[in-house]
Amino acid sequence: ADAVRYLNGGFTINDRPKGGFYTDGYRTTGFFFAWLAKTKDPDFIRKINRSTLEVIPWSFEGAFKHIFGESCDIMELWNEYQVAMGDRLRVVK
């Protein structure tokens, strides 16, 4: 829900928490999801929501592989996001 709020003007980039982890929820996850929608797949928000019906049992890893393909590494995306937001200077592998 926080991704949708941000994408529709309910939050500004100044409301984005720095650091954290993609499973922290609320604004941390929301801003990550919004970044994915802006940079990787404009339909990401709908797809992640739909994945709760299509990925059984549901998990972040399973949902991301369902959306981006089996070779998707959620940690690589998270690290790329952290670098893009200036929270990290380089991707940590």
mmCIF file of C-alpha atoms in Angstrom:
data_model
loop_
_atom_site.group_PDB
_atom_site.id
_atom_site.type_symbol
_atom_site.label_atom_id
_atom_site.label_comp_id
_atom_site.label_asym_id
_atom_site.label_seq_id
_atom_site.Cartn_x
_atom_site.Cartn_y
_atom_site.Cartn_z
ATOM 1 C CA ALA A 1 0.000 0.000 0.000
ATOM 2 C CA ASP A 2 2.861 2.423 0.723
ATOM 3 C CA ALA A 3 4.200 1.973 -2.821
ATOM 4 C CA VAL A 4 0.813 3.023 -4.197
ATOM 5 C CA ARG A 5 0.668 5.960 -1.787
ATOM 6 C CA TYR A 6 4.095 7.156 -2.923
ATOM 7 C CA LEU A 7 3.391 6.655 -6.631
ATOM 8 C CA ASN A 8 0.179 8.671 -6.240
ATOM 9 C CA GLY A 9 1.645 11.565 -4.270
ATOM 10 C CA GLY A 10 0.789 10.486 -0.727
ATOM 11 C CA PHE A 11 4.471 10.432 0.223
ATOM 12 C CA THR A 12 7.509 12.237 -1.144
ATOM 13 C CA ILE A 13 11.009 10.880 -1.585
ATOM 14 C CA ASN A 14 11.867 12.678 1.662
ATOM 15 C CA ASP A 15 9.600 10.176 3.472
ATOM 16 C CA ARG A 16 11.752 7.242 2.323
ATOM 17 C CA PRO A 17 13.578 5.477 5.154
ATOM 18 C CA LYS A 18 17.272 4.916 4.477
ATOM 19 C CA GLY A 19 18.795 1.463 4.727
ATOM 20 C CA GLY A 20 16.750 -1.323 6.210
ATOM 21 C CA PHE A 21 15.824 -4.503 4.394
ATOM 22 C CA TYR A 22 13.191 -5.238 1.759
ATOM 23 C CA THR A 23 11.188 -7.376 4.211
ATOM 24 C CA ASP A 24 10.876 -4.522 6.742
ATOM 25 C CA GLY A 25 7.477 -3.634 5.321
ATOM 26 C CA TYR A 26 5.632 -0.327 5.170
ATOM 27 C CA ARG A 27 7.670 2.515 3.682
ATOM 28 C CA THR A 28 10.914 0.564 3.315
ATOM 29 C CA THR A 29 9.258 -2.111 1.188
ATOM 30 C CA GLY A 30 6.903 0.400 -0.414
ATOM 31 C CA PHE A 31 9.648 2.636 -1.755
ATOM 32 C CA PHE A 32 11.560 -0.438 -2.992
ATOM 33 C CA PHE A 33 8.446 -1.654 -4.817
ATOM 34 C CA ALA A 34 7.883 1.825 -6.285
ATOM 35 C CA TRP A 35 11.493 1.885 -7.515
ATOM 36 C CA LEU A 36 10.962 -1.519 -9.141
ATOM 37 C CA ALA A 37 7.838 -0.185 -10.863
ATOM 38 C CA LYS A 38 9.718 2.882 -12.100
ATOM 39 C CA THR A 39 12.910 1.127 -13.228
ATOM 40 C CA LYS A 40 12.218 -2.549 -13.955
ATOM 41 C CA ASP A 41 8.551 -3.166 -14.766
ATOM 42 C CA PRO A 42 5.830 -0.500 -14.827
ATOM 43 C CA ASP A 43 3.281 -3.228 -14.032
ATOM 44 C CA PHE A 44 5.211 -4.494 -10.989
ATOM 45 C CA ILE A 45 2.682 -3.347 -8.350
ATOM 46 C CA ARG A 46 -0.163 -5.222 -10.037
ATOM 47 C CA LYS A 47 2.045 -8.273 -10.572
ATOM 48 C CA ILE A 48 3.286 -8.466 -6.965
ATOM 49 C CA ASN A 49 -0.297 -8.165 -5.750
ATOM 50 C CA ARG A 50 -1.463 -10.854 -8.186
ATOM 51 C CA SER A 51 1.430 -13.125 -7.158
ATOM 52 C CA THR A 52 -0.316 -13.789 -3.841
ATOM 53 C CA LEU A 53 -2.854 -15.803 -5.834
ATOM 54 C CA GLU A 54 -0.424 -17.381 -8.285
ATOM 55 C CA VAL A 55 2.613 -18.303 -6.153
ATOM 56 C CA ILE A 56 1.730 -21.040 -3.665
ATOM 57 C CA PRO A 57 3.194 -21.054 -1.099
ATOM 58 C CA TRP A 58 3.911 -17.342 -1.432
ATOM 59 C CA SER A 59 7.343 -15.905 -0.638
ATOM 60 C CA PHE A 60 9.241 -12.792 -1.705
ATOM 61 C CA GLU A 61 11.761 -14.950 -3.563
ATOM 62 C CA GLY A 62 9.054 -16.978 -5.298
ATOM 63 C CA ALA A 63 7.074 -13.876 -6.250
ATOM 64 C CA PHE A 64 10.130 -12.124 -7.699
ATOM 65 C CA LYS A 65 11.085 -15.202 -9.736
ATOM 66 C CA HIS A 66 7.472 -15.406 -10.961
ATOM 67 C CA ILE A 67 7.578 -11.754 -12.050
ATOM 68 C CA PHE A 68 11.153 -11.317 -13.299
ATOM 69 C CA GLY A 69 12.106 -14.880 -14.265
ATOM 70 C CA GLU A 70 13.807 -17.812 -12.581
ATOM 71 C CA SER A 71 17.236 -16.187 -12.719
ATOM 72 C CA CYS A 72 16.059 -13.206 -10.647
ATOM 73 C CA ASP A 73 18.063 -12.595 -7.491
ATOM 74 C CA ILE A 74 16.067 -10.412 -5.128
ATOM 75 C CA MET A 75 19.207 -9.455 -3.203
ATOM 76 C CA GLU A 76 20.807 -8.139 -6.389
ATOM 77 C CA LEU A 77 17.732 -5.967 -6.977
ATOM 78 C CA TRP A 78 17.741 -4.792 -3.353
ATOM 79 C CA ASN A 79 21.446 -3.919 -3.554
ATOM 80 C CA GLU A 80 20.918 -2.102 -6.862
ATOM 81 C CA TYR A 81 18.102 -0.105 -5.237
ATOM 82 C CA GLN A 82 20.271 0.738 -2.223
ATOM 83 C CA VAL A 83 23.011 2.030 -4.542
ATOM 84 C CA ALA A 84 20.508 3.990 -6.666
ATOM 85 C CA MET A 85 19.122 5.662 -3.533
ATOM 86 C CA GLY A 86 22.597 6.524 -2.250
ATOM 87 C CA ASP A 87 22.337 4.253 0.796
ATOM 88 C CA ARG A 88 25.258 2.170 -0.413
ATOM 89 C CA LEU A 89 28.200 3.206 -2.570
ATOM 90 C CA ARG A 90 28.372 -0.035 -4.529
ATOM 91 C CA VAL A 91 26.602 -3.323 -4.943
ATOM 92 C CA VAL A 92 27.587 -5.838 -2.263
ATOM 93 C CA LYS A 93 27.758 -9.426 -3.509
#
